[in-house]
Amino acid sequence: MTFLGMPARAPRGVGHLRGDESFPVAARKALANSQLRRNLQHATTTIRGKSGRVIAELPDWQELRSAGSALKAYTMARLPELLEQLEENVTAAGGVVHWAADANEANRIVTDLVRQTGERRVIKVKSMATQEIGLNEALEAAGITPVETDLAELIVQLGNDKPSHILVPAIHRNRSEIREIFLKAMPDVDPGLTDDPPVLAAAARRYLRETFLSTKVAVSGANFAIAETGTLAVVESEGNGRMCLTLPETLITVMGIEKLVPKWSDLEVFLQLLPRASTGERMNPYTSMWTGVTPGDGPQAFHLVLLDNGRTAVLADEVGRQALHCIRCSACLNVCPVYERTGGHAYGSVYPGPIGAVLSPQLTGVADNPSLPYASSLCGACFDACPVKIDIPSILVHLRNQAPHPRTEAAVMAAAAYTMDRPKLYASAQRAAKLARIAGRRGRGLPPPLNGWSASRDLPSPPKETFRDWWRSR
Amino acid sequence: MSSKDVILGRIRSALSSGVDAPEIPRDYRRGEAKVDLDLLVERLTDYKAVVHRISAEKSGISAAILEILAEGTVVVPPGLPTDWLPEALEAIVDDGLTAEQIAATDGVVTAAAVAIVETGTIVLDASPDQGRRIISLLPDLHICVLRPEQVVASVPEGVARLDPRRPLTWISGPSATSDIELNRVEGVHGPRNLHVILLAA
Amino acid sequence: MRIALFATCLADTMFPAAAKATVLLLERLGHEVVFPAEQTCCGQMHINTGYQKDALPLVRRHVRTFEPYDVIVAPSGSCVGSVRHQHAMVAGADAGLAARATSVASRTFELSELLIDVLGVEDVGAYFPHRVTYHPTCHSLRVLRVGDKPLRLLRNVRGLDLVELPDAEQCCGFGGTFSVKNADTSTAMLADKMRHVLDTGADVCTAGDASCLMHIGGGLSRLRTGVRTVHLAEILASTEAS
Ligand code: SF4
């Protein structure tokens, strides 16, 4: 049986967890785009300020973080029982639970469910899980049109673009670019459209209204699922979530198995952590919660698809498993100095930023995303910002240990360690000014692969004597 | 072997080295705290809800509604007290109206289940005086009548009062988005106008 | 007090002034400094680049070398951070080594921690007549949590005009081998840090890590800004006489 052997990773050839190029190569292109950098800097600075202000309002923010972190660790430790409890409660309330071992199976389940309704169009609430598995492509291949209803997703879909942020997939676009996209791609748009954000939001409202009213199937993700009660929760802002969760006849929710919360009362922690850490609001405009099917109110058919797709492989890693605690608030992206400069596309996965750098390689296996664990200066800002205290820097360091290493680098590292474990050899290496010889004259470049460093920085001139020499000569 | 068995098997094997479930530290603020209605008003207003404070008398409700909407049609849940509604408005009781019928009204009037001071949130739980979720979603104006005894200070108190078996809608201000340059902009798909009528204690 | 100096390989080899200054400062304050000659490197570069196995002998050496001492100081937030948060982890299955590493870590201090928390001095009697801005390095700030200790020390330096660095808590972009593997991103981060340093009008930028200073100083020198980088220890060691 496969699960007794190698951990099962997210399969290749489906979904969006692997990039076409390595992080440094993709980052270089992004860095050259000055508009992108301005947009990102503006947006992340805004959100950091907002979030900082509302977090400062809570005297017990650190206590909430500790509770959130412990709740997630508890959930992981009890995952089999809690998942079965969830299934039991959802089923008892009139829902149907499906288990999907990977992206292909999840796509097949959802596609079949839509087919059974006879509908050719579904409305979607922004969901990371369905992006991860490439559900839209699978639906399209089956002749079903998925319509993204979240404003940022809509901007991405109309702009033929890729999402670049967990929460605000179009964070890389500013208002005037959004206006351009709407003018070009939104049917029947008012040609006098301005770039005033409320005007742009109103255009999206008008555009999607008819679709909301006439589509009979919706696909959503979930922010939380409560094992104790079988309740699902979707946290959103615009009301597109409410539309999708309320108007259609059939609702299909795709959720990673880690999104579980043990008890109803545990939401008291997460509903304080999530909005303040993510959009920097005391509370997001809308949160919908439902348990199975409510006769006469909302969808009368409810399907819950529980997705593995590599998550159990993450769970098997004692250090890396805390990446599954993530509540997708995106705070770590917003504070990350690397993300702020490269944007999300450089990470090549639907999960960008610090959490992406630890989650994507674990879902796919590090060999398929070998540059991501290195896409961080280990500055630690993500760890401080994370509302559930995921120690991202430690996971990065841990994954670097599993990453395939370039042969020359490995040889240099081994030689350095060998030398440094022999003080006499080390001292003579220092004295022979090996470093100085490599460094050459002050300001001269280093040979590859170190030339990237000296391209924009001068090297210090080697000192006349090392500290060790000075100490001995005192 | 079913996928359920496969996944549960993988999880058990992932946890096989022994993983302890930690104690949950519950030293954040949980107990009952004093309700500050002024702060509730401030928080609601901060997120662009319009608040109307009226005396404890129920008779003030219809006058307040009339001030918000002078004429037109409103959809109301079947359990809404009829004396809340001003005669100038045409009230359509939701007895299974279609989405189109609801969308065509000028507003909706509901009660609420709970309100949370700290976050400026009102929660609807689809009780007879709040109705199906759809009615508070499609009209562009939502008028919500709140009684002081429904107000709690904090999120934990709010969660404790709610029944998760009911469909719940947490509302904090009118529909908004942060998708354009990460600034909050009001008015997308949900009601663009949220008015809260708050009865005095 | 008898204090063992962990000079760190970078200061020992490339920036001896920072290590010398640490010695001279502590001696001036009346303490005895010893330099265990068997020391080399804490292994941080190996650990952070994914070579834990190579780092193991270095951790073992470090523990063995510093075990006999009650108080250990290093003029580097980042190396102390590695000793405190990584050595036991690298020791891993070797429970004995892990316990010894934890014990050494508990006696190892970054310079500003040693001065304020252990020795209880905020005014070290230094004199440094320059306009100075302080960059809190990430590992001092978020791994060791030294907080405002370096600033408290700097505020007591006579003649020193301390100017606040805008966006001080943002990483300078060094990150060890990050600056090589992701040189373009690192450079972009450095550019913003340098802009902030220049905005202060300071003629000296200081920090508690020679590595970050090498990075920032290298950039400032390339641009011929005239702004110097000076390790915190060197400022604190300066007196009217020097
Ligand atoms: S890792 Fe933490 S900060 Fe980052 S998105 Fe997840 S919960 Fe938020």
mmCIF file of N, CA and C in Angstrom, chain A residues 319-320 322-323 336 338 347 353-362 366 369-383 390-403 405, chain C residues 47-52 86 89 178:
data_model
loop_
_atom_site.group_PDB
_atom_site.id
_atom_site.type_symbol
_atom_site.label_atom_id
_atom_site.label_comp_id
_atom_site.label_asym_id
_atom_site.label_seq_id
_atom_site.Cartn_x
_atom_site.Cartn_y
_atom_site.Cartn_z
ATOM 1 N N VAL A 319 9.074 18.684 11.552
ATOM 2 C CA VAL A 319 9.344 20.126 11.587
ATOM 3 C C VAL A 319 8.386 20.858 10.648
ATOM 4 N N GLY A 320 8.200 20.284 9.471
ATOM 5 C CA GLY A 320 7.445 20.978 8.423
ATOM 6 C C GLY A 320 5.947 20.984 8.629
ATOM 7 N N GLN A 322 3.972 22.056 10.756
ATOM 8 C CA GLN A 322 3.261 23.246 11.243
ATOM 9 C C GLN A 322 2.827 24.155 10.091
ATOM 10 N N ALA A 323 3.367 23.928 8.895
ATOM 11 C CA ALA A 323 2.881 24.701 7.740
ATOM 12 C C ALA A 323 1.393 24.440 7.520
ATOM 13 N N CYS A 336 6.795 40.446 4.236
ATOM 14 C CA CYS A 336 8.033 39.834 3.730
ATOM 15 C C CYS A 336 8.775 40.792 2.797
ATOM 16 N N VAL A 338 11.141 40.099 0.805
ATOM 17 C CA VAL A 338 11.382 39.459 -0.491
ATOM 18 C C VAL A 338 10.105 39.538 -1.325
ATOM 19 N N TYR A 347 7.167 33.006 -7.275
ATOM 20 C CA TYR A 347 7.181 31.764 -6.505
ATOM 21 C C TYR A 347 6.650 30.579 -7.311
ATOM 22 N N GLY A 353 5.025 33.848 -1.340
ATOM 23 C CA GLY A 353 5.491 34.437 -0.085
ATOM 24 C C GLY A 353 6.053 33.397 0.859
ATOM 25 N N PRO A 354 6.297 33.788 2.092
ATOM 26 C CA PRO A 354 6.925 32.882 3.056
ATOM 27 C C PRO A 354 6.165 31.564 3.236
ATOM 28 N N ILE A 355 4.844 31.629 3.374
ATOM 29 C CA ILE A 355 4.128 30.368 3.569
ATOM 30 C C ILE A 355 4.250 29.498 2.318
ATOM 31 N N GLY A 356 4.221 30.136 1.149
ATOM 32 C CA GLY A 356 4.392 29.376 -0.085
ATOM 33 C C GLY A 356 5.758 28.721 -0.160
ATOM 34 N N ALA A 357 6.766 29.431 0.327
ATOM 35 C CA ALA A 357 8.129 28.900 0.265
ATOM 36 C C ALA A 357 8.306 27.668 1.141
ATOM 37 N N VAL A 358 7.442 27.502 2.141
ATOM 38 C CA VAL A 358 7.531 26.280 2.946
ATOM 39 C C VAL A 358 6.436 25.263 2.611
ATOM 40 N N LEU A 359 5.315 25.748 2.079
ATOM 41 C CA LEU A 359 4.210 24.816 1.810
ATOM 42 C C LEU A 359 4.363 24.136 0.443
ATOM 43 N N SER A 360 4.600 24.932 -0.592
ATOM 44 C CA SER A 360 4.667 24.343 -1.936
ATOM 45 C C SER A 360 5.712 23.226 -2.032
ATOM 46 N N PRO A 361 6.947 23.451 -1.551
ATOM 47 C CA PRO A 361 7.940 22.371 -1.677
ATOM 48 C C PRO A 361 7.553 21.127 -0.890
ATOM 49 N N GLN A 362 6.800 21.311 0.174
ATOM 50 C CA GLN A 362 6.406 20.125 0.940
ATOM 51 C C GLN A 362 5.267 19.376 0.259
ATOM 52 N N VAL A 366 10.436 18.458 -2.153
ATOM 53 C CA VAL A 366 11.367 19.576 -2.324
ATOM 54 C C VAL A 366 12.043 19.536 -3.695
ATOM 55 N N ASN A 369 10.475 21.775 -6.204
ATOM 56 C CA ASN A 369 10.482 23.215 -5.935
ATOM 57 C C ASN A 369 11.758 23.584 -5.178
ATOM 58 N N PRO A 370 12.915 23.206 -5.757
ATOM 59 C CA PRO A 370 14.146 23.270 -4.954
ATOM 60 C C PRO A 370 14.609 24.684 -4.616
ATOM 61 N N SER A 371 14.175 25.689 -5.376
ATOM 62 C CA SER A 371 14.693 27.043 -5.098
ATOM 63 C C SER A 371 13.852 27.777 -4.058
ATOM 64 N N LEU A 372 12.638 27.287 -3.790
ATOM 65 C CA LEU A 372 11.761 28.044 -2.884
ATOM 66 C C LEU A 372 12.259 28.143 -1.432
ATOM 67 N N PRO A 373 12.793 27.055 -0.867
ATOM 68 C CA PRO A 373 13.260 27.221 0.515
ATOM 69 C C PRO A 373 14.369 28.269 0.651
ATOM 70 N N TYR A 374 14.991 28.633 -0.468
ATOM 71 C CA TYR A 374 16.061 29.634 -0.408
ATOM 72 C C TYR A 374 15.553 31.039 -0.714
ATOM 73 N N ALA A 375 14.252 31.161 -0.993
ATOM 74 C CA ALA A 375 13.707 32.464 -1.375
ATOM 75 C C ALA A 375 13.397 33.311 -0.148
ATOM 76 N N SER A 376 14.337 33.395 0.762
ATOM 77 C CA SER A 376 14.129 34.134 2.005
ATOM 78 C C SER A 376 15.471 34.508 2.593
ATOM 79 N N SER A 377 15.531 35.694 3.181
ATOM 80 C CA SER A 377 16.761 36.101 3.860
ATOM 81 C C SER A 377 16.737 35.656 5.318
ATOM 82 N N LEU A 378 15.715 34.896 5.694
ATOM 83 C CA LEU A 378 15.556 34.426 7.078
ATOM 84 C C LEU A 378 15.482 35.591 8.064
ATOM 85 N N CYS A 379 14.822 36.664 7.642
ATOM 86 C CA CYS A 379 14.778 37.840 8.511
ATOM 87 C C CYS A 379 13.797 37.662 9.659
ATOM 88 N N GLY A 380 12.865 36.708 9.517
ATOM 89 C CA GLY A 380 11.989 36.381 10.639
ATOM 90 C C GLY A 380 10.739 37.233 10.772
ATOM 91 N N ALA A 381 10.531 38.181 9.869
ATOM 92 C CA ALA A 381 9.343 39.039 9.979
ATOM 93 C C ALA A 381 8.054 38.216 9.857
ATOM 94 N N CYS A 382 8.089 37.147 9.059
ATOM 95 C CA CYS A 382 6.898 36.311 8.857
ATOM 96 C C CYS A 382 6.475 35.624 10.154
ATOM 97 N N PHE A 383 7.450 35.129 10.880
ATOM 98 C CA PHE A 383 7.176 34.415 12.130
ATOM 99 C C PHE A 383 6.480 35.359 13.120
ATOM 100 N N ILE A 390 3.436 30.252 13.143
ATOM 101 C CA ILE A 390 4.188 29.244 12.396
ATOM 102 C C ILE A 390 5.634 29.732 12.271
ATOM 103 N N ASP A 391 6.566 28.887 12.696
ATOM 104 C CA ASP A 391 7.974 29.269 12.664
ATOM 105 C C ASP A 391 8.516 29.009 11.259
ATOM 106 N N ILE A 392 8.157 29.901 10.352
ATOM 107 C CA ILE A 392 8.527 29.722 8.947
ATOM 108 C C ILE A 392 10.052 29.681 8.747
ATOM 109 N N PRO A 393 10.830 30.563 9.398
ATOM 110 C CA PRO A 393 12.279 30.498 9.180
ATOM 111 C C PRO A 393 12.864 29.121 9.521
ATOM 112 N N SER A 394 12.391 28.525 10.608
ATOM 113 C CA SER A 394 12.931 27.203 10.960
ATOM 114 C C SER A 394 12.545 26.149 9.928
ATOM 115 N N ILE A 395 11.329 26.252 9.383
ATOM 116 C CA ILE A 395 10.949 25.279 8.355
ATOM 117 C C ILE A 395 11.793 25.492 7.096
ATOM 118 N N LEU A 396 12.060 26.742 6.755
ATOM 119 C CA LEU A 396 12.892 27.028 5.579
ATOM 120 C C LEU A 396 14.259 26.375 5.731
ATOM 121 N N VAL A 397 14.862 26.581 6.908
ATOM 122 C CA VAL A 397 16.188 26.011 7.154
ATOM 123 C C VAL A 397 16.121 24.487 7.075
ATOM 124 N N HIS A 398 15.081 23.937 7.644
ATOM 125 C CA HIS A 398 14.876 22.482 7.624
ATOM 126 C C HIS A 398 14.756 21.962 6.185
ATOM 127 N N LEU A 399 14.000 22.679 5.353
ATOM 128 C CA LEU A 399 13.794 22.218 3.969
ATOM 129 C C LEU A 399 15.053 22.391 3.127
ATOM 130 N N ARG A 400 15.844 23.415 3.443
ATOM 131 C CA ARG A 400 17.099 23.600 2.705
ATOM 132 C C ARG A 400 17.982 22.358 2.877
ATOM 133 N N ASN A 401 17.822 21.738 4.025
ATOM 134 C CA ASN A 401 18.573 20.539 4.317
ATOM 135 C C ASN A 401 18.146 19.365 3.444
ATOM 136 N N GLN A 402 16.891 19.405 2.988
ATOM 137 C CA GLN A 402 16.381 18.326 2.124
ATOM 138 C C GLN A 402 16.558 18.659 0.656
ATOM 139 N N ALA A 403 16.891 19.919 0.356
ATOM 140 C CA ALA A 403 16.957 20.344 -1.047
ATOM 141 C C ALA A 403 18.174 19.730 -1.724
ATOM 142 N N HIS A 405 21.513 19.856 -3.539
ATOM 143 C CA HIS A 405 22.532 20.902 -3.525
ATOM 144 C C HIS A 405 23.399 20.843 -4.772
ATOM 145 N N ILE C 47 24.410 25.628 8.350
ATOM 146 C CA ILE C 47 23.051 25.273 8.774
ATOM 147 C C ILE C 47 22.028 25.986 7.890
ATOM 148 N N ASN C 48 22.220 27.279 7.698
ATOM 149 C CA ASN C 48 21.232 28.062 6.957
ATOM 150 C C ASN C 48 21.266 27.810 5.460
ATOM 151 N N THR C 49 22.306 27.143 4.984
ATOM 152 C CA THR C 49 22.352 26.852 3.560
ATOM 153 C C THR C 49 21.905 25.414 3.288
ATOM 154 N N GLY C 50 21.648 24.674 4.350
ATOM 155 C CA GLY C 50 21.133 23.319 4.154
ATOM 156 C C GLY C 50 22.182 22.237 4.333
ATOM 157 N N TYR C 51 23.247 22.554 5.070
ATOM 158 C CA TYR C 51 24.312 21.576 5.262
ATOM 159 C C TYR C 51 24.489 21.254 6.741
ATOM 160 N N GLN C 52 23.424 20.760 7.320
ATOM 161 C CA GLN C 52 23.468 20.476 8.753
ATOM 162 C C GLN C 52 24.490 19.419 9.108
ATOM 163 N N GLN C 86 19.859 27.126 17.150
ATOM 164 C CA GLN C 86 20.089 26.073 16.152
ATOM 165 C C GLN C 86 20.999 24.944 16.638
ATOM 166 N N MET C 89 19.342 21.872 17.915
ATOM 167 C CA MET C 89 18.623 21.214 16.825
ATOM 168 C C MET C 89 19.588 20.420 15.942
ATOM 169 N N PHE C 178 21.867 33.855 0.981
ATOM 170 C CA PHE C 178 20.762 34.479 0.246
ATOM 171 C C PHE C 178 21.290 35.563 -0.697
#
